[in-house]
């Protein structure tokens, strides 16, 4: 059985005062039957990790190199040293804003694993790719290029259709199921049993009102939540829906 995972990606949001969100989650989900993860901005990782027991803390990106002359970047070892346990890699916003290619994501994933972090690798099609019937081809290529060969079952994959991020739109449940079943088969074909242990998250406009129906879809092991993870009022019912799924 895969343990379910409710993950929040705060993106470039969150000041010290927002640590209260994680404290509230720690209290209301003290006996959680699912894993809970918050990926705050790097500035909050150390303080949140030091004060959280239930909620795991993760990074939103790391550099592929172990250390060195890369001004402004952060290494996987630095994230781990600050208390992070996961790192999001290859989010579509990084692929777009920073030109990250699949091979960059794979290199970062290798660095993350070497530092003891679980990589959370994102994939997802654009609207024109969806409308052009290319979704599974695009996802297949992203998985092939972004996931290194020597991974274990702690790797997490998030399916985030780009057109569903921050838009309030989500695919039909059938479309989500088709992609998640395809990802599962792709991972099992390539990795065997570890591919069956990897958790698959859906991301893109997950809200308290649609979480339960999404969590009922086959091969959906949780969610990667953006906007609705910024407040405990919104994220807490999503965690509860995952626990009930
Ligand atoms: P929203 O939940 O705000 O659509 O963001 C999804 C996302 O990009 C999470 O990584």
Coordinates of C-alpha atoms and ligand atoms in Angstrom, one line a residue:
X1 CA 0.0 0.0 0.0
X2 CA 1.3 3.4 -0.9
X3 CA 1.0 6.0 1.9
X4 CA -0.9 9.0 0.6
X5 CA 0.7 12.4 0.4
X6 CA -0.8 15.8 0.7
X7 CA 1.8 18.3 -0.6
X8 CA 1.7 22.1 -0.6
X9 CA 3.8 24.1 -2.9
X10 CA 4.0 27.7 -1.6
X11 CA 5.9 28.9 -4.7
X12 CA 7.2 32.5 -4.1
X13 CA 4.8 33.1 -1.2
X14 CA 5.4 33.1 2.5
X15 CA 6.9 35.3 5.1
X16 CA 7.9 34.4 8.7
X17 CA 4.3 35.2 9.9
X18 CA 3.0 32.4 7.6
X19 CA 4.7 29.8 9.7
X20 CA 1.4 29.9 11.6
X21 CA -0.2 28.0 8.8
X22 CA 2.2 25.0 9.4
X23 CA 1.7 25.3 13.2
X24 CA -2.1 25.1 12.6
X25 CA -1.7 22.0 10.5
X26 CA 0.5 20.4 13.1
X27 CA -2.3 20.8 15.6
X28 CA -5.3 19.9 13.5
X29 CA -3.6 16.8 11.9
X30 CA -1.6 15.6 14.9
X31 CA -2.8 12.1 14.2
X32 CA -2.7 12.2 10.4
X33 CA -3.0 8.9 8.6
X34 CA -1.4 10.5 5.4
X35 CA 1.9 12.2 4.9
X36 CA 1.8 16.0 4.8
X37 CA 4.4 18.1 3.1
X38 CA 4.8 21.8 2.8
X39 CA 7.4 23.2 0.4
X40 CA 7.9 26.8 1.5
X41 CA 10.3 29.4 0.0
X42 CA 13.9 28.5 0.9
X43 CA 14.0 31.3 3.5
X44 CA 11.5 29.4 5.7
X45 CA 12.8 25.8 5.4
X46 CA 15.1 25.7 8.4
X47 CA 12.8 27.4 10.9
X48 CA 9.7 25.3 9.8
X49 CA 11.7 22.1 9.7
X50 CA 12.9 22.7 13.3
X51 CA 9.4 23.3 14.6
X52 CA 7.4 20.7 12.7
X53 CA 6.9 17.0 13.6
X54 CA 3.9 16.0 11.6
X55 CA 4.4 18.2 8.5
X56 CA 7.5 17.4 6.5
X57 CA 9.3 20.3 4.8
X58 CA 10.6 20.3 1.3
X59 CA 12.4 22.6 -1.1
X60 CA 11.1 23.8 -4.5
X61 CA 14.2 23.4 -6.5
X62 CA 17.9 22.6 -6.1
X63 CA 21.1 22.9 -8.1
X64 CA 22.5 19.8 -9.8
X65 CA 26.0 20.4 -8.5
X66 CA 27.1 19.5 -5.0
X67 CA 28.5 23.0 -4.3
X68 CA 30.5 25.7 -6.0
X69 CA 30.4 29.0 -7.8
X70 CA 26.6 29.3 -8.6
X71 CA 25.5 32.6 -7.1
X72 CA 21.9 32.5 -5.8
X73 CA 21.5 28.8 -6.1
X74 CA 20.9 26.2 -3.4
X75 CA 22.3 22.7 -3.3
X76 CA 20.4 19.6 -2.3
X77 CA 22.8 19.1 0.6
X78 CA 21.9 22.6 1.8
X79 CA 18.2 21.7 1.7
X80 CA 18.8 18.5 3.6
X81 CA 21.0 20.3 6.1
X82 CA 18.2 22.8 6.7
X83 CA 15.8 19.9 7.5
X84 CA 14.1 19.4 4.2
X85 CA 13.2 15.8 3.3
X86 CA 11.8 16.3 -0.2
X87 CA 12.5 18.6 -3.2
X88 CA 10.1 19.6 -6.0
X89 CA 11.9 19.4 -9.3
X90 CA 10.9 20.3 -12.9
X91 CA 7.8 22.3 -12.0
X92 CA 6.4 23.8 -15.2
X93 CA 7.1 27.3 -13.7
X94 CA 10.8 26.5 -13.5
X95 CA 10.8 24.8 -16.9
X96 CA 9.2 28.1 -18.3
X97 CA 10.9 30.7 -16.1
X98 CA 14.4 29.2 -16.1
X99 CA 14.4 27.1 -19.3
X100 CA 14.9 23.8 -17.3
X101 CA 15.0 20.8 -19.6
X102 CA 14.3 17.2 -18.8
X103 CA 18.0 16.4 -18.6
X104 CA 18.5 19.3 -16.1
X105 CA 15.6 17.8 -14.0
X106 CA 17.2 14.4 -14.1
X107 CA 20.6 15.8 -12.9
X108 CA 18.9 17.6 -10.1
X109 CA 17.1 14.4 -9.1
X110 CA 20.4 12.6 -8.9
X111 CA 21.8 15.4 -6.7
X112 CA 18.7 15.3 -4.5
X113 CA 19.0 11.5 -4.0
X114 CA 22.7 11.8 -3.2
X115 CA 21.8 14.2 -0.4
X116 CA 19.1 11.9 0.9
X117 CA 16.1 13.9 -0.4
X118 CA 13.1 12.4 -2.1
X119 CA 12.7 14.0 -5.5
X120 CA 9.1 15.1 -6.4
X121 CA 9.3 15.3 -10.2
X122 CA 6.6 17.3 -12.1
X123 CA 5.3 16.6 -15.6
X124 CA 2.3 18.0 -17.5
X125 CA 1.1 19.1 -20.9
X126 CA 0.2 22.6 -22.2
X127 CA -3.3 23.4 -23.4
X128 CA -2.2 23.2 -27.1
X129 CA -0.6 19.8 -26.4
X130 CA -3.8 18.6 -24.7
X131 CA -6.0 19.8 -27.6
X132 CA -3.6 18.3 -30.1
X133 CA -4.0 14.9 -28.6
X134 CA -0.3 14.8 -27.6
X135 CA -0.8 14.5 -23.8
X136 CA 0.5 11.0 -23.2
X137 CA 3.4 11.4 -25.7
X138 CA 4.5 14.6 -23.9
X139 CA 4.2 13.0 -20.4
X140 CA 6.0 9.8 -21.6
X141 CA 8.9 11.9 -22.9
X142 CA 9.1 14.0 -19.8
X143 CA 9.2 10.9 -17.5
X144 CA 11.8 9.2 -19.7
X145 CA 14.0 12.3 -19.7
X146 CA 13.4 13.7 -16.2
X147 CA 13.7 10.6 -14.0
X148 CA 17.2 9.1 -13.7
X149 CA 17.7 5.3 -14.0
X150 CA 18.9 4.7 -10.4
X151 CA 15.8 5.7 -8.4
X152 CA 14.0 4.0 -5.7
X153 CA 10.3 3.9 -4.6
X154 CA 10.7 7.1 -2.6
X155 CA 10.5 9.1 -5.8
X156 CA 7.2 11.0 -6.2
X157 CA 5.7 12.1 -9.5
X158 CA 3.2 14.9 -9.8
X159 CA 1.0 15.2 -12.9
X160 CA 0.3 18.9 -13.3
X161 CA -1.4 19.9 -16.5
X162 CA -0.1 23.4 -17.2
X163 CA -3.5 24.8 -18.2
X164 CA -4.9 23.7 -14.8
X165 CA -2.4 25.5 -12.6
X166 CA -3.9 28.6 -11.0
X167 CA -6.8 28.7 -13.4
X168 CA -9.6 27.0 -11.5
X169 CA -9.9 24.5 -14.3
X170 CA -9.2 20.8 -13.9
X171 CA -9.3 17.9 -16.4
X172 CA -12.2 15.5 -16.3
X173 CA -11.8 12.7 -13.7
X174 CA -11.5 10.4 -16.7
X175 CA -8.6 12.4 -18.1
X176 CA -6.8 12.4 -14.8
X177 CA -7.3 8.7 -14.4
X178 CA -6.0 8.0 -18.0
X179 CA -2.8 10.0 -17.3
X180 CA -2.2 8.5 -13.9
X181 CA -2.7 5.0 -15.1
X182 CA -0.3 5.7 -18.0
X183 CA 2.3 7.1 -15.6
X184 CA 1.9 4.1 -13.3
X185 CA 2.4 1.7 -16.2
X186 CA 5.3 3.6 -17.5
X187 CA 7.0 3.6 -14.1
X188 CA 6.3 -0.1 -13.5
X189 CA 7.6 -1.1 -17.0
X190 CA 10.8 0.8 -16.4
X191 CA 11.5 0.2 -12.7
X192 CA 9.5 -2.9 -11.7
X193 CA 8.3 -3.0 -8.0
X194 CA 9.8 0.4 -7.1
X195 CA 7.7 1.9 -9.9
X196 CA 4.6 0.5 -8.1
X197 CA 5.7 2.1 -4.8
X198 CA 6.2 5.6 -6.2
X199 CA 3.4 8.0 -5.2
X200 CA 1.6 9.8 -8.0
X201 CA 0.1 13.2 -7.1
X202 CA -2.3 15.3 -9.1
X203 CA -1.7 19.0 -9.2
X204 CA -3.6 22.0 -10.7
X205 CA -6.5 23.9 -9.0
X206 CA -7.0 21.3 -6.3
X207 CA -9.5 22.9 -3.8
X208 CA -11.5 21.8 -0.8
X209 CA -14.5 21.4 -3.2
X210 CA -13.0 19.1 -5.7
X211 CA -10.4 17.2 -3.7
X212 CA -12.5 14.2 -2.7
X213 CA -13.6 13.4 -6.3
X214 CA -10.0 13.7 -7.5
X215 CA -8.7 11.4 -4.7
X216 CA -11.2 8.7 -5.7
X217 CA -9.5 8.4 -9.2
X218 CA -7.3 5.3 -9.7
X219 CA -3.6 5.8 -9.1
X220 CA -4.0 9.2 -7.5
X221 CA -2.1 8.9 -4.3
X222 CA -2.5 12.5 -3.2
X223 CA -2.1 16.1 -4.5
X224 CA 0.4 18.8 -5.1
X225 CA -1.5 21.9 -4.1
X226 CA -0.5 25.5 -4.9
X227 CA -2.9 28.3 -3.9
X228 CA -5.1 26.3 -1.6
X229 CA -2.0 25.2 0.5
X230 CA -1.4 28.8 1.6
X231 CA -4.0 28.8 4.3
X232 CA -4.9 26.1 6.9
X233 CA -8.6 26.9 6.2
X234 CA -8.2 25.6 2.6
X235 CA -5.4 23.0 3.0
X236 CA -6.8 21.3 6.0
X237 CA -10.0 20.0 4.3
X238 CA -7.9 18.8 1.4
X239 CA -5.8 16.7 3.9
X240 CA -9.0 15.5 5.5
X241 CA -10.4 14.5 2.1
X242 CA -7.2 12.5 1.4
X243 CA -7.5 10.7 4.8
X244 CA -11.1 9.8 4.0
X245 CA -10.2 8.5 0.4
Ligands
LIG1 P1 -2.6 25.7 -8.0 O1 -3.1 24.6 -6.9 O2 -2.5 27.1 -7.4 O3 -3.3 25.5 -9.3 O4 -1.1 25.3 -8.3 C1 -0.7 24.0 -8.6 C2 0.7 23.8 -8.6 O5 1.4 24.4 -9.5 C3 1.4 23.1 -7.5 O6 2.7 22.8 -7.8

